[in-house]
PDB file of C-alpha atoms and ligand atoms in Angstrom:
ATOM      1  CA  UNK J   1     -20.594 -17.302  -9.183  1.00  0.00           C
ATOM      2  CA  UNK J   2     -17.089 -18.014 -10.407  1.00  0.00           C
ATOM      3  CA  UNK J   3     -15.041 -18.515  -7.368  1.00  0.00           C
ATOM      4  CA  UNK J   4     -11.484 -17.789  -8.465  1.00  0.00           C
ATOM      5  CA  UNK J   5     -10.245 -14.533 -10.756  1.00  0.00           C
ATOM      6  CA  UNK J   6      -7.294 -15.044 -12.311  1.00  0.00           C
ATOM      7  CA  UNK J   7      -5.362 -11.300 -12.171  1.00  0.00           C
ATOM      8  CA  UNK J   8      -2.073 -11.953 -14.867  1.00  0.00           C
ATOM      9  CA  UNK J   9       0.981  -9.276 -13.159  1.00  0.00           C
ATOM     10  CA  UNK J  10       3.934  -8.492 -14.018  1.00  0.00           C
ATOM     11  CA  UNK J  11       5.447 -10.462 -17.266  1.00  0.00           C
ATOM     12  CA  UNK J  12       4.034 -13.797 -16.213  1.00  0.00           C
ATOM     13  CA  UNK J  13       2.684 -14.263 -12.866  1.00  0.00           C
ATOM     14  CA  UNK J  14      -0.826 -14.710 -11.755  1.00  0.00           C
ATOM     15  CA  UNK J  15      -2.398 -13.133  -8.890  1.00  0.00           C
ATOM     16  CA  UNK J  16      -6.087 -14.106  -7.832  1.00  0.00           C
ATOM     17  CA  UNK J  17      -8.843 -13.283  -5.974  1.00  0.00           C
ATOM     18  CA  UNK J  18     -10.708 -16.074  -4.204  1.00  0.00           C
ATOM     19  CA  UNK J  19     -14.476 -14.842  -3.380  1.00  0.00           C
ATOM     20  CA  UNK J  20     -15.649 -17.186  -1.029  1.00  0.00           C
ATOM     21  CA  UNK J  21     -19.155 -14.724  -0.204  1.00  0.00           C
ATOM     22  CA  UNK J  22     -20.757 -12.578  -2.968  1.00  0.00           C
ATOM     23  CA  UNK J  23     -19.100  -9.471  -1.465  1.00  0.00           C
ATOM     24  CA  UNK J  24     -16.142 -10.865   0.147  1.00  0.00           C
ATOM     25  CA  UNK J  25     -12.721 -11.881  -1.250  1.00  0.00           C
ATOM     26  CA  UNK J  26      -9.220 -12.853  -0.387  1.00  0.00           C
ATOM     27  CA  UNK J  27      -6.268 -12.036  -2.512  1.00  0.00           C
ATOM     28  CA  UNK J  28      -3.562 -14.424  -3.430  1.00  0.00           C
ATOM     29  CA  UNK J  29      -0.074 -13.434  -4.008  1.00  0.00           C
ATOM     30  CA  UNK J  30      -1.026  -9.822  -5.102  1.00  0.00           C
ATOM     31  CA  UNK J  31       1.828  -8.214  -6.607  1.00  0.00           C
ATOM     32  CA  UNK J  32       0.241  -5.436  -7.754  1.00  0.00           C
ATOM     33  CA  UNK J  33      -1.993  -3.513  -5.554  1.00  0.00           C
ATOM     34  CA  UNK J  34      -3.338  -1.130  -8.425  1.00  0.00           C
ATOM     35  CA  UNK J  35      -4.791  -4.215 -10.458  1.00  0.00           C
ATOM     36  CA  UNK J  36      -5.828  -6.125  -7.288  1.00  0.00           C
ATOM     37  CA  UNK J  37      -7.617  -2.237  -6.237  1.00  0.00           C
ATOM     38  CA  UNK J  38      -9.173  -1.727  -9.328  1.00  0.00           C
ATOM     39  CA  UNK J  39     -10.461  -5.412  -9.538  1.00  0.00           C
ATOM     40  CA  UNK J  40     -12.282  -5.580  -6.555  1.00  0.00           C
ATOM     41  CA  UNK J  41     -14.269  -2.331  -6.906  1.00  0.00           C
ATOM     42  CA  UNK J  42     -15.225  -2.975 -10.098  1.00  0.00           C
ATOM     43  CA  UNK J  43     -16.820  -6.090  -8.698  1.00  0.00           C
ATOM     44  CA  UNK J  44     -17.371  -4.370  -5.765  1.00  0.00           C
ATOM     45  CA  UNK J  45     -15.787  -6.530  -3.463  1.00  0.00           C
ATOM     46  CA  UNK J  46     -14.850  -6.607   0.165  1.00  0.00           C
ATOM     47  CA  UNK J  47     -11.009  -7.667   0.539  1.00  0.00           C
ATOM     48  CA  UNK J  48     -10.727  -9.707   3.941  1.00  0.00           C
ATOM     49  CA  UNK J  49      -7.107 -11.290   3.590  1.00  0.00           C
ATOM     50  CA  UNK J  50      -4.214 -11.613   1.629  1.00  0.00           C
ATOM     51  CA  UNK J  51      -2.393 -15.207   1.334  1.00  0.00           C
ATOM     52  CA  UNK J  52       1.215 -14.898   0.527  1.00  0.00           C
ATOM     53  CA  UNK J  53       2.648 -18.114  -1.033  1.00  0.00           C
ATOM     54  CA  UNK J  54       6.210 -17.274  -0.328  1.00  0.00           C
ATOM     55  CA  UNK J  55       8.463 -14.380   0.716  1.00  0.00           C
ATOM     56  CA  UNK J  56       9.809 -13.419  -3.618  1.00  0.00           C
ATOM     57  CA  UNK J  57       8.952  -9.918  -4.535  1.00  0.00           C
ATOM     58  CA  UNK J  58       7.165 -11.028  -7.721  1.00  0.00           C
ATOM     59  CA  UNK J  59       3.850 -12.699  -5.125  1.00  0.00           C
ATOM     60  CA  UNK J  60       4.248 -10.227  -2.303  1.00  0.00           C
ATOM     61  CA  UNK J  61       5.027  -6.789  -4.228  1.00  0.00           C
ATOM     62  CA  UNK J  62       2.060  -5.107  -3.508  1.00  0.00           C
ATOM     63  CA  UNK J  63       0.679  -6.671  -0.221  1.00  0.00           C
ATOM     64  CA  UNK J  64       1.672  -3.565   2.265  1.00  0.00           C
ATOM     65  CA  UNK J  65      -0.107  -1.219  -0.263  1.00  0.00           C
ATOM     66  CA  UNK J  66      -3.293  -3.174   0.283  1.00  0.00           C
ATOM     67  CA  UNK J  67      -3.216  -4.142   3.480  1.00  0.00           C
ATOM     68  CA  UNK J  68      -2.781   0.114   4.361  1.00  0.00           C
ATOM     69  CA  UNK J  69      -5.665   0.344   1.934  1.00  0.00           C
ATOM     70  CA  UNK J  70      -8.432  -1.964   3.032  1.00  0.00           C
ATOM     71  CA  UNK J  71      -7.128  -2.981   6.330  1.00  0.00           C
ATOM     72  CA  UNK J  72      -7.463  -6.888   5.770  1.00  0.00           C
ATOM     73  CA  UNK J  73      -5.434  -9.430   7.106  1.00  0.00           C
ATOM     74  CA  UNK J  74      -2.370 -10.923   5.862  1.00  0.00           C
ATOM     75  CA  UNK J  75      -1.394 -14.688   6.233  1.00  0.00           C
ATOM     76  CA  UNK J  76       2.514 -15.748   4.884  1.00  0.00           C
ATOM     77  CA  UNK J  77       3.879 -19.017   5.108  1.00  0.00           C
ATOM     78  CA  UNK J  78       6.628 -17.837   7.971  1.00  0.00           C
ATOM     79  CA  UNK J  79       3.330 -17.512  10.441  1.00  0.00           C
ATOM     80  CA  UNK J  80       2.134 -21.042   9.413  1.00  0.00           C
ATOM     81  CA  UNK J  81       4.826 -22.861   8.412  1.00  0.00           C
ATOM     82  CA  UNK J  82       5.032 -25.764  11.311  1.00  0.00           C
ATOM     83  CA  UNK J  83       1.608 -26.845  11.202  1.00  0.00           C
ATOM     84  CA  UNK J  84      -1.149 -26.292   8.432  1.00  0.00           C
ATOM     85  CA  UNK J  85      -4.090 -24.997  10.417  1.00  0.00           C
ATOM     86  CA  UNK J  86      -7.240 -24.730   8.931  1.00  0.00           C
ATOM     87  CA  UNK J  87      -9.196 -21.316   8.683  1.00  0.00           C
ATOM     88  CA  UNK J  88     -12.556 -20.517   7.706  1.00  0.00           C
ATOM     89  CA  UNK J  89     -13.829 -17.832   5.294  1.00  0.00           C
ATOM     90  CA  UNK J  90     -18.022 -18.287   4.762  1.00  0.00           C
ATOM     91  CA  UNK J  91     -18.771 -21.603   3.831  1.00  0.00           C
ATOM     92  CA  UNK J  92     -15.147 -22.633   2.677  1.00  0.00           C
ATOM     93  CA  UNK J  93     -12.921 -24.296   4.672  1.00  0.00           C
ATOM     94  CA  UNK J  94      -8.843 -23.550   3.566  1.00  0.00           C
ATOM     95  CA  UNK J  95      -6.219 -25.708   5.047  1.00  0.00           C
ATOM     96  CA  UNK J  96      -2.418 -24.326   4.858  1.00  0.00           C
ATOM     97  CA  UNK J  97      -0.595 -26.921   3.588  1.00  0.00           C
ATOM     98  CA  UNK J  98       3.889 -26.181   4.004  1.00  0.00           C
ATOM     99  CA  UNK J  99       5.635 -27.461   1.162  1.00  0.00           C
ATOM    100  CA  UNK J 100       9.196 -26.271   1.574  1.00  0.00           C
ATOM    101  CA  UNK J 101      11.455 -26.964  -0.956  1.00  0.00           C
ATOM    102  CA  UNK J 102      11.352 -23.571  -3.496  1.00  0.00           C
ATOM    103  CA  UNK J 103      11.760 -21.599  -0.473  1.00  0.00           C
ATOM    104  CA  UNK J 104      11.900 -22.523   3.138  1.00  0.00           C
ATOM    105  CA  UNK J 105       8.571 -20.974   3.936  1.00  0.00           C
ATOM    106  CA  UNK J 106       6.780 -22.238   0.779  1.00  0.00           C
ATOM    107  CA  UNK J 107       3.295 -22.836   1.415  1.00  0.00           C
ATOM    108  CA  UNK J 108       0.018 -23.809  -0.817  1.00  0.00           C
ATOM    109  CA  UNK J 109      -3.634 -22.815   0.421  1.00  0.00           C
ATOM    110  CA  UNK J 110      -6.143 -25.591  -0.478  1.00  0.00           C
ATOM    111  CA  UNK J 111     -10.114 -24.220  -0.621  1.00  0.00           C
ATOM    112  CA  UNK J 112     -11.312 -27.731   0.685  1.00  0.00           C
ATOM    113  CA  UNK J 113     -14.347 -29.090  -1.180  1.00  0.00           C
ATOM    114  CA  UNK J 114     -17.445 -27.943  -1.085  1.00  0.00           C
ATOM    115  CA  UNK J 115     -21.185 -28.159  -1.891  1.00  0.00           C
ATOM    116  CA  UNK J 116     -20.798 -26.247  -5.391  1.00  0.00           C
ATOM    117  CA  UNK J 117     -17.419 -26.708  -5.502  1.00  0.00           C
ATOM    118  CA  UNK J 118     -14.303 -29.129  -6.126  1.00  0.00           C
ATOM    119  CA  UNK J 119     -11.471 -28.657  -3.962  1.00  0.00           C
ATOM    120  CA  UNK J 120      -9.271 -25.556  -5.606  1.00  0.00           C
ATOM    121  CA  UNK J 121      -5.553 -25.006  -4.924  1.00  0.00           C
ATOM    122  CA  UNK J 122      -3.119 -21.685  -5.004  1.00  0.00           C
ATOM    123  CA  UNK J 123       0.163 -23.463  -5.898  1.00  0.00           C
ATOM    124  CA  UNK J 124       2.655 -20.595  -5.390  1.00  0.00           C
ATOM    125  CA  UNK J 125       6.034 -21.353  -6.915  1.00  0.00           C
ATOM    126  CA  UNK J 126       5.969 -25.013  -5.502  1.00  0.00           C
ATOM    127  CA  UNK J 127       3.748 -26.629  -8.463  1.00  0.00           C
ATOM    128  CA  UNK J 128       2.921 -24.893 -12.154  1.00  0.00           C
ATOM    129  CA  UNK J 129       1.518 -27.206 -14.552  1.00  0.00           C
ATOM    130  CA  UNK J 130       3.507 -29.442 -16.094  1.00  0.00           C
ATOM    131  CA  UNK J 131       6.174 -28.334 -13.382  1.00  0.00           C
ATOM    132  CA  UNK J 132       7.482 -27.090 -10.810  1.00  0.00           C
ATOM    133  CA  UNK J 133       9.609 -24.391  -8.718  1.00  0.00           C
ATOM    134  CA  UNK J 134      13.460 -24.563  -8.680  1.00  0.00           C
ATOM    135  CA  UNK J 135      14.424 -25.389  -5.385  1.00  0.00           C
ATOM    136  CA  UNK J 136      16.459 -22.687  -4.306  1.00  0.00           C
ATOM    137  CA  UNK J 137      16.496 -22.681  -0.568  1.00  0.00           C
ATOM    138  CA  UNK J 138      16.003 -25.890   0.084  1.00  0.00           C
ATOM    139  CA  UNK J 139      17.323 -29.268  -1.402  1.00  0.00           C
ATOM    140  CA  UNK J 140      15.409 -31.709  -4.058  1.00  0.00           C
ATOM    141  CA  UNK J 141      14.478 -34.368  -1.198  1.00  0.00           C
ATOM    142  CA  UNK J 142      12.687 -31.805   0.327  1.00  0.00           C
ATOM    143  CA  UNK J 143      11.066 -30.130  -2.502  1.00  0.00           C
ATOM    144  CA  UNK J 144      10.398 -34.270  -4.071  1.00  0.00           C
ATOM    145  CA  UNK J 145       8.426 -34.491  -0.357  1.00  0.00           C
ATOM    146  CA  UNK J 146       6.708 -31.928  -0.698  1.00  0.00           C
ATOM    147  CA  UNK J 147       5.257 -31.954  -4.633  1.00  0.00           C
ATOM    148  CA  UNK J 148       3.906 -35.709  -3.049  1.00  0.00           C
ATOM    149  CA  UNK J 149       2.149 -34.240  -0.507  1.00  0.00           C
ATOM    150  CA  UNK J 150       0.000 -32.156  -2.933  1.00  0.00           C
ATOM    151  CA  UNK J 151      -0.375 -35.371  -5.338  1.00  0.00           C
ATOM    152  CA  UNK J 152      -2.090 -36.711  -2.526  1.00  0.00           C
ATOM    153  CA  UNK J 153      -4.919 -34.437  -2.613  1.00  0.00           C
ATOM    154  CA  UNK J 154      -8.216 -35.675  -4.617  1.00  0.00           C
ATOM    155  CA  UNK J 155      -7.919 -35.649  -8.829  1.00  0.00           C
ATOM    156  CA  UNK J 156     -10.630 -33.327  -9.345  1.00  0.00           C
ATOM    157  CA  UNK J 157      -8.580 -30.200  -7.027  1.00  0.00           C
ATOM    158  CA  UNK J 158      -8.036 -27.189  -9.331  1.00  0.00           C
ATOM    159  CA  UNK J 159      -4.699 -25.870  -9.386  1.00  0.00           C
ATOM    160  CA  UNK J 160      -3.636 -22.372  -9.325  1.00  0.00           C
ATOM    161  CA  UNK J 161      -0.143 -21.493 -10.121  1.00  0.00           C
ATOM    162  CA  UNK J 162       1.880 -18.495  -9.498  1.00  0.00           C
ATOM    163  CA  UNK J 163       3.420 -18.220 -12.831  1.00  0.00           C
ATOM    164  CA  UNK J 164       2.243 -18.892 -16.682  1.00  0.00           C
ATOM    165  CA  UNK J 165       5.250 -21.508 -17.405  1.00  0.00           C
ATOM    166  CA  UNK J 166       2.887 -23.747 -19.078  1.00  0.00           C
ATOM    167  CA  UNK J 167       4.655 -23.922 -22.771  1.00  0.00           C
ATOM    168  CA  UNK J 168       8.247 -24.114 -21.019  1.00  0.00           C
ATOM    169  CA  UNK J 169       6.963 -26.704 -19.334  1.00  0.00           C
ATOM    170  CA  UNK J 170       5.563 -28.695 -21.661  1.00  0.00           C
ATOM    171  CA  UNK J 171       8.227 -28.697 -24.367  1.00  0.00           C
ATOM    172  CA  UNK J 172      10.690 -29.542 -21.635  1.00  0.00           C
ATOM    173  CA  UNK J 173       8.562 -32.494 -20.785  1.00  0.00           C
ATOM    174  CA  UNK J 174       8.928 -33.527 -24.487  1.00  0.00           C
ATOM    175  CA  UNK J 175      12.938 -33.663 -24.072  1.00  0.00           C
ATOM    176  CA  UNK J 176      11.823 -36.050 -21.452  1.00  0.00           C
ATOM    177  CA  UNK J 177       9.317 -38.319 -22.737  1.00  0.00           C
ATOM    178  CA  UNK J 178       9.219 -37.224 -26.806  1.00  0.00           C
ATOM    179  CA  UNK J 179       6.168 -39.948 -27.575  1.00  0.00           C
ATOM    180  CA  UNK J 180       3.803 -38.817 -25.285  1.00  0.00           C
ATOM    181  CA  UNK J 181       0.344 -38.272 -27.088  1.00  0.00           C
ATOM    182  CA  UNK J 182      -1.248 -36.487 -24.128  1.00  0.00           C
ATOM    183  CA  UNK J 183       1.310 -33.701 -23.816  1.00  0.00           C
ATOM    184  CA  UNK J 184       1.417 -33.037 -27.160  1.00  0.00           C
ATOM    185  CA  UNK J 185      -2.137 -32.694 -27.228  1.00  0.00           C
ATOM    186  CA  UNK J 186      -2.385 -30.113 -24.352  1.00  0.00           C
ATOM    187  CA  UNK J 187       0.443 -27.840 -25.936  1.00  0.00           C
ATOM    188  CA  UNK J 188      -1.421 -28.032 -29.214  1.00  0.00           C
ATOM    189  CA  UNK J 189      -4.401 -26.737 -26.764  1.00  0.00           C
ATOM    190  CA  UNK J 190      -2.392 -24.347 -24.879  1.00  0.00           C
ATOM    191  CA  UNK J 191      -1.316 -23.018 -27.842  1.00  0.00           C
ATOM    192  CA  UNK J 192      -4.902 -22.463 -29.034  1.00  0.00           C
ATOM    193  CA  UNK J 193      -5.741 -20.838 -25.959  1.00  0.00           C
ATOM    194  CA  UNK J 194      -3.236 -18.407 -26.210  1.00  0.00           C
ATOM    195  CA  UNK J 195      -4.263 -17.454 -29.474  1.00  0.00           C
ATOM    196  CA  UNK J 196      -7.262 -16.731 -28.350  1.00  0.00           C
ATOM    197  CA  UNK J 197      -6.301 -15.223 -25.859  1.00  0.00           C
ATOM    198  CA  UNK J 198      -7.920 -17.592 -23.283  1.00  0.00           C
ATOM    199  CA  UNK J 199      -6.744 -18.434 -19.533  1.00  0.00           C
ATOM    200  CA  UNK J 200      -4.159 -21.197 -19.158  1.00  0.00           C
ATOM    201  CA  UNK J 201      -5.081 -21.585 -15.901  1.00  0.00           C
ATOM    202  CA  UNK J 202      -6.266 -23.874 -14.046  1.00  0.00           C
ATOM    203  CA  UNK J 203      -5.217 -27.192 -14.791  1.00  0.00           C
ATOM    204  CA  UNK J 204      -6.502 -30.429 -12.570  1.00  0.00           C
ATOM    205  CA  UNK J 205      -4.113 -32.804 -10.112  1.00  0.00           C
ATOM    206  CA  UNK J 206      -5.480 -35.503 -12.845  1.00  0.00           C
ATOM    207  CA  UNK J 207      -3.925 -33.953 -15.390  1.00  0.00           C
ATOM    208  CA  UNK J 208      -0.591 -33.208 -13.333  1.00  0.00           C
ATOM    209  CA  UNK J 209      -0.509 -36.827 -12.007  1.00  0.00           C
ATOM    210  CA  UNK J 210      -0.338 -37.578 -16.214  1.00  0.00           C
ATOM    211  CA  UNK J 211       1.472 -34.532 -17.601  1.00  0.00           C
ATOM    212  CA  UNK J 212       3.631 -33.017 -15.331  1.00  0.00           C
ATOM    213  CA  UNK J 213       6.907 -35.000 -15.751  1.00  0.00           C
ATOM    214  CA  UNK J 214       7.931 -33.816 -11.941  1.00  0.00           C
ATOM    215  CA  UNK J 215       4.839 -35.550 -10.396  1.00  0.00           C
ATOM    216  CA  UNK J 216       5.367 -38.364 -12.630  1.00  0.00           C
ATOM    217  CA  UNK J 217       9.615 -38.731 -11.029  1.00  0.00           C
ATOM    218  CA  UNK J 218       7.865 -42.365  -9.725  1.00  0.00           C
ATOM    219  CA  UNK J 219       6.689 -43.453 -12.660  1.00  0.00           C
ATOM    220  CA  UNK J 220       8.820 -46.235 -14.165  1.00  0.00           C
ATOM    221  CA  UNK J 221       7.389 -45.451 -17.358  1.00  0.00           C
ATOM    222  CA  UNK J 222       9.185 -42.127 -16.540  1.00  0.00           C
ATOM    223  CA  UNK J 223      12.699 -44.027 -15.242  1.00  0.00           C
ATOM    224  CA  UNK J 224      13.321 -46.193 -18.654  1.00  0.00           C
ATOM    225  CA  UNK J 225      12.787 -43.121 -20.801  1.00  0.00           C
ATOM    226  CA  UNK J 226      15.746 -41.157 -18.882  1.00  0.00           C
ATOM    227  CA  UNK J 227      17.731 -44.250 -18.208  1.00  0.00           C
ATOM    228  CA  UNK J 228      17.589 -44.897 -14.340  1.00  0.00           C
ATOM    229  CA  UNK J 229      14.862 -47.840 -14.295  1.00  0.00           C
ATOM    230  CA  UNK J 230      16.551 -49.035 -10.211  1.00  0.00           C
ATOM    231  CA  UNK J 231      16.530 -45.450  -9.268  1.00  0.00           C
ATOM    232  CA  UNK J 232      13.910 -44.224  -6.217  1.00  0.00           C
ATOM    233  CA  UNK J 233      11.504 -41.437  -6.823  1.00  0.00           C
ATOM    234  CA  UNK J 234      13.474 -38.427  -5.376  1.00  0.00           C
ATOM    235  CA  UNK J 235      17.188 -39.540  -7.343  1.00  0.00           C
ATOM    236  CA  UNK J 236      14.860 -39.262 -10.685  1.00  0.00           C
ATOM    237  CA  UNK J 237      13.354 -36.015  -9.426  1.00  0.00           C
ATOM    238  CA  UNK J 238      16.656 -34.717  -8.944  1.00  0.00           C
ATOM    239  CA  UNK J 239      17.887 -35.517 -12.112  1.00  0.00           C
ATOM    240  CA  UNK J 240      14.732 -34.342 -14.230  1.00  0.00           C
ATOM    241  CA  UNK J 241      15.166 -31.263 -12.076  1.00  0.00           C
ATOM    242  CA  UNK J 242      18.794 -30.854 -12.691  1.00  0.00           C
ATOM    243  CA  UNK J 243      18.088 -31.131 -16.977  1.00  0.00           C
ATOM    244  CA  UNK J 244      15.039 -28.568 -16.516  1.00  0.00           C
ATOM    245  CA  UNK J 245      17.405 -26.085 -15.259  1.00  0.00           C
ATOM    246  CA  UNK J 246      20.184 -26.892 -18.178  1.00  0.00           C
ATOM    247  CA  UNK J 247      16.862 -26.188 -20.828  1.00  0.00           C
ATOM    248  CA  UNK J 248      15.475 -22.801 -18.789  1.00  0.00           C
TER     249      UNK J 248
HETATM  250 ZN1   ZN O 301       9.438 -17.599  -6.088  1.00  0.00          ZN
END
């Protein structure tokens, strides 16, 4: 049994449904009740909660519709942000983790490991792979805190992003760091997938912790190539953050 289905909405986010029982599923930043509807009766599935990642219309669109519909329950980062608790849905375990820094109430669910499973991660707008969120509400210190946080959590964790940024991101991160074989060989991949019209989701925390240029603000190998080899870990994430919004 797959765990996660990947839903693509709108022009390029992903929704998901997490089924953690063989009936039983929780939706993930559903901004579109139809698909989300239609996707669990096909597979007929029970819908039990909603996660929100963050309060932007493009994740939360179409959680009132479904919540009328199927009665579940919803949890938001504004009713968790303080303290990640940690709920349980069958056999899974999912801590709430906060990571301000895109918005205020910013938060990413992590499906702890399991027997059959590795741990899996819904990333929101905080991490995409090979990036990350603009901080809009709060500042890059907070946002540089935060992306650590989630770098902490085991290599083999499956991430989950709320939007399909993945080229973007990885021709930005070749402004950055031009010589890198291993990005260039995962864009020559993505771009294989796409033709084939395969997911380009998910992507590991080992491969972030190599690829995603963000992650990598640390890295001195990251601090010669842009110039700043003194400079501490959140001055370079500021800058690389400041030149990915100057590219798009
Ligand atoms: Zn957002």
């Amino acid at each position: 049994m797959e765990p996660v289905i990947i839903i693509p909405v709108l022009d390029d986010n992903f929704a998901y449904l997490f089924r953690y029982e063989k009936n039983k599923a929780i939706a993930v930043d559903p901004a579109d009740a139809t698909l989300i509807l239609n996707e669990i009766k096909r597979r007929n599935l029970e819908l039990t909660s909603i996660l929100g990642t963050h309060h932007h219309a493009d994740h939360t669109a179409g959680i009132k519709e479904l919540q009328h519909k199927t009665n579940c329950q919803v949890i938001t980062g504004n009713q968790h942000i303080a303290e990640g608790p940690i709920l349980d849905f069958g056999n899974f375990r999912m801590k709430i983790i906060p990571t301000p820094g895109h918005t205020s109430d910013s938060v990413c669910f992590y499906i702890e490991p399991s027997e059959n499973t590795g741990g899996i991660l819904f990333t929101g707008d905080t991490l995409f792979i090979a990036g990350c969120g603009r901080p809009i509400e709060c500042d890059t210190k907070t946002m540089w805190n935060s992306l650590q946080k989630l770098a902490a959590l085991p290599d083999n964790t499956l991430i989950y992003p709320g939007h399909d940024y993945t080229e973007e991101n990885y021709e930005f991160a070749l402004t950055i760091d031009p010589e890198n074989k291993f990005i260039q060989k995962l864009l020559e991949e993505l771009r294989k997938k796409q033709k084939e019209g395969r997911p380009t989701v998910p992507s590991t925390m080992a491969q972030e912790k190599q690829a995603n240029v963000f992650l990598r603000a640390n890295d001195s190998a990251i601090k010669s190539v842009i110039n700043m080899p003194n400079a501490g870990g959140g001055e370079v994430f500021a800058e690389l953050r400041k030149r990915k919004n100057i590219f798009g």
